[in-house]
Tab-separated table of C-alpha atoms and ligand atoms in Angstrom:
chain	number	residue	atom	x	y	z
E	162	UNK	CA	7.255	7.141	4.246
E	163	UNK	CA	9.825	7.926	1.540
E	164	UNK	CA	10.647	11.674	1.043
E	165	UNK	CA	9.836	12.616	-2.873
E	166	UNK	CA	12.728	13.689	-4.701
E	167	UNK	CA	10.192	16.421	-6.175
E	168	UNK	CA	6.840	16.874	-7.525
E	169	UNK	CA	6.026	18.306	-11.106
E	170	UNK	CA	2.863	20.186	-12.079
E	171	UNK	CA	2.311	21.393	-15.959
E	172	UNK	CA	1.665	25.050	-16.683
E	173	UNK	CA	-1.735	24.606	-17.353
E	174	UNK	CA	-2.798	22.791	-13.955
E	175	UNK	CA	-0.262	25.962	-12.051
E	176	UNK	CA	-2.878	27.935	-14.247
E	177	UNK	CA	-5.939	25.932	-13.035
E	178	UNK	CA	-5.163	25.980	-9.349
E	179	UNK	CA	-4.248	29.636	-9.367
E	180	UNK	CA	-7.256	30.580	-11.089
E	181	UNK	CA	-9.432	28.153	-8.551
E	182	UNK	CA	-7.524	30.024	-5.457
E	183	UNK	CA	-8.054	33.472	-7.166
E	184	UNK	CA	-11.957	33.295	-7.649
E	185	UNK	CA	-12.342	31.566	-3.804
E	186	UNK	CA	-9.887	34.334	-1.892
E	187	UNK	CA	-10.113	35.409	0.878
E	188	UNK	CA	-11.103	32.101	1.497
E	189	UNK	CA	-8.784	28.883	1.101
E	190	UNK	CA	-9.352	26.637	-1.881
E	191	UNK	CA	-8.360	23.132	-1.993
E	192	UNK	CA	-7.773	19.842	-4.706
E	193	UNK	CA	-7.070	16.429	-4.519
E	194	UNK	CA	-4.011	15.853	-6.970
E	195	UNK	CA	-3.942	12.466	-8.676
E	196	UNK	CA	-0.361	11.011	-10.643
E	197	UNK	CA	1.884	8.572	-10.044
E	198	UNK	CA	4.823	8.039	-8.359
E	199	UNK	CA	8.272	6.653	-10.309
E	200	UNK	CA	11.493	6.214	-8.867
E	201	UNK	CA	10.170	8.594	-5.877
E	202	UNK	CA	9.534	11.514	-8.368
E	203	UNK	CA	6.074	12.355	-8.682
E	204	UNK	CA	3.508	13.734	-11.700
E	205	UNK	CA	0.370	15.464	-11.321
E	206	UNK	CA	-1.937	14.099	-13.805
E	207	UNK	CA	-5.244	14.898	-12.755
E	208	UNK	CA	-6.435	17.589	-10.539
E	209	UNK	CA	-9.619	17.160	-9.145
E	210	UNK	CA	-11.116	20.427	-7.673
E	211	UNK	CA	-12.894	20.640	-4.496
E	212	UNK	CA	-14.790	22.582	-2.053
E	213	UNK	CA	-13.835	24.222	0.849
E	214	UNK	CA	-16.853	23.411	3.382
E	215	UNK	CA	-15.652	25.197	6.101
E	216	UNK	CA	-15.359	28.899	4.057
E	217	UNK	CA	-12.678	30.267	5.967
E	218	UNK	CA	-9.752	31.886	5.107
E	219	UNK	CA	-7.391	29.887	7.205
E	220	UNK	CA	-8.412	26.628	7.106
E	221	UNK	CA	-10.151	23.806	5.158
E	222	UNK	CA	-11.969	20.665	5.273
E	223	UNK	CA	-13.100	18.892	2.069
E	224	UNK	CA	-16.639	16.622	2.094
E	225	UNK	CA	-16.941	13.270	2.664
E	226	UNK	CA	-18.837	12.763	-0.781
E	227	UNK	CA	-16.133	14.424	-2.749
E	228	UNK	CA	-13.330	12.566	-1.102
E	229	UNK	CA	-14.924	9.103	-2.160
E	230	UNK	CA	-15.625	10.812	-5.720
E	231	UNK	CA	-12.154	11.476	-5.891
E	232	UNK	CA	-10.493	8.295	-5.537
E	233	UNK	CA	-13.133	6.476	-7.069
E	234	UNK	CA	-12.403	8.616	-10.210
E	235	UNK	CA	-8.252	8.538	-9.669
E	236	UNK	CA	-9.224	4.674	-9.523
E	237	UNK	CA	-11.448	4.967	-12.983
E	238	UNK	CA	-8.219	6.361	-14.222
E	239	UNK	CA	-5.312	4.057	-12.982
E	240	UNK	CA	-4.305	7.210	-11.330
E	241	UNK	CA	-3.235	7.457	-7.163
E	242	UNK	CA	-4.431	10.265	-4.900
E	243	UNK	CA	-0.877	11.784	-4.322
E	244	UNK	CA	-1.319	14.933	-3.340
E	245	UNK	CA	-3.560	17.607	-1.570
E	246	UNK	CA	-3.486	20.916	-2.769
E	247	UNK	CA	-4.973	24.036	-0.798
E	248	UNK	CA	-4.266	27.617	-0.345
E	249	UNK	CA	-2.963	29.997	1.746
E	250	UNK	CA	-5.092	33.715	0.509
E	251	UNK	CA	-2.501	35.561	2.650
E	252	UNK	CA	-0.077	33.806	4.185
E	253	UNK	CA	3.452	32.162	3.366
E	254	UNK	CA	3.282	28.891	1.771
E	255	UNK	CA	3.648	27.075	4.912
E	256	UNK	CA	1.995	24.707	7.129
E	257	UNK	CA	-0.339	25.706	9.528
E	258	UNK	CA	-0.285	24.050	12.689
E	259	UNK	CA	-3.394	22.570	11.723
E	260	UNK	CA	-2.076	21.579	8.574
E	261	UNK	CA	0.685	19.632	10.190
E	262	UNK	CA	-1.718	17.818	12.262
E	263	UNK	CA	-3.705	16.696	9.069
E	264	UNK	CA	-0.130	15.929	7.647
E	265	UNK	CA	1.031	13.415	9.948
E	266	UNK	CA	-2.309	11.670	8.875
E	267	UNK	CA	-2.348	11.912	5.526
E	268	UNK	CA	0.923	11.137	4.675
E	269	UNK	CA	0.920	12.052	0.816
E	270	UNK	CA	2.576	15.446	-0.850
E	271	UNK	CA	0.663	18.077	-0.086
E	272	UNK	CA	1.389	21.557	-2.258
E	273	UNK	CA	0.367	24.964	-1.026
E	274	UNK	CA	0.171	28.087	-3.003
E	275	UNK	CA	0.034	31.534	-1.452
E	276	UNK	CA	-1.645	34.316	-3.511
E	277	UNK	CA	-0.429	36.446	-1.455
E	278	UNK	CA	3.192	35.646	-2.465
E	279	UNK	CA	2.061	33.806	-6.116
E	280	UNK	CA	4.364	31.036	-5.010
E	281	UNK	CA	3.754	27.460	-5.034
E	282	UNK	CA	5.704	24.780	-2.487
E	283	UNK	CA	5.053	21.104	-1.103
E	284	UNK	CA	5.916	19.398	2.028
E	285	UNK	CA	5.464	15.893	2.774
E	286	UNK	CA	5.118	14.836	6.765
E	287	UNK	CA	8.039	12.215	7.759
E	288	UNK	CA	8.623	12.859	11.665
E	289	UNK	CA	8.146	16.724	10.778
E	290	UNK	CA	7.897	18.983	8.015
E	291	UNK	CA	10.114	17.896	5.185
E	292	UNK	CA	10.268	20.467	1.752
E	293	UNK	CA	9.232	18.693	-1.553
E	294	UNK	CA	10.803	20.593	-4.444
E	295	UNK	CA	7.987	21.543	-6.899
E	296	UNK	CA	8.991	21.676	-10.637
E	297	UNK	CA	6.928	23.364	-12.953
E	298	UNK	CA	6.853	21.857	-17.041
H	1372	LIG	ZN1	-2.866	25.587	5.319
């Protein structure tokens, strides 16, 4: 696994997924983020909004069904599933230890925003916890 050299969201998805974590607090929201990868820089293109089945405020777990909607669609749209987004209601954009667990399996960027702290950051798993710089355009 090749550490990103960043990730870049637009306003308007920052917007989106703020919005999305906003109206679900105190309970974590999450996405599945589809782009592409060039030269180990990577673009959200898509973001494909998802429940959070467990309802809790510290963790989440997205469906079966909308995990094989989503990369059917990211598919439909020559698009890869490179990211997972979720948040963190009030906490620092960090991994959980659960998170880190889920990380080492699913070994894409994942991007966490706090409302708490109206931040935004992404960490990638490669033998721990490695920082993705997130750029916003
Ligand atoms: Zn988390």
């Amino acid at each position: 696994m090749t550490v990103p050299k960043s990730i870049t969201l637009s306003k308007n998805q920052v917007e989106v997924l703020k919005k999305y974590s906003n109206r679900n607090s105190p309970n974590e929201s999450c996405a599945i983020l589809f782009g592409n990868n060039i030269n180990n820089t990577i673009t959200i293109r898509e973001i494909f909004l998802t429940e959070n089945i467990e309802k809790s405020p510290v963790n989440f777990t997205i469906s079966n069904e909308e995990l094989i909607t989503a990369y059917s669609q990211a598919e439909e749209m020559n698009l890869e599933v490179i990211g997972i987004f979720h948040s963190h209601p009030d906490s620092v954009p960090y991994p959980s230890s659960t998170d880190e667990k889920y990380m080492e399996i699913n070994p894409v960027t994942w991007i966490i925003f706090s409302n708490r702290h109206d931040e935004f950051k992404a960490y990638i798993y490669n033998s721990g916890i490695v920082p993705v710089p997130v750029k916003i355009m």
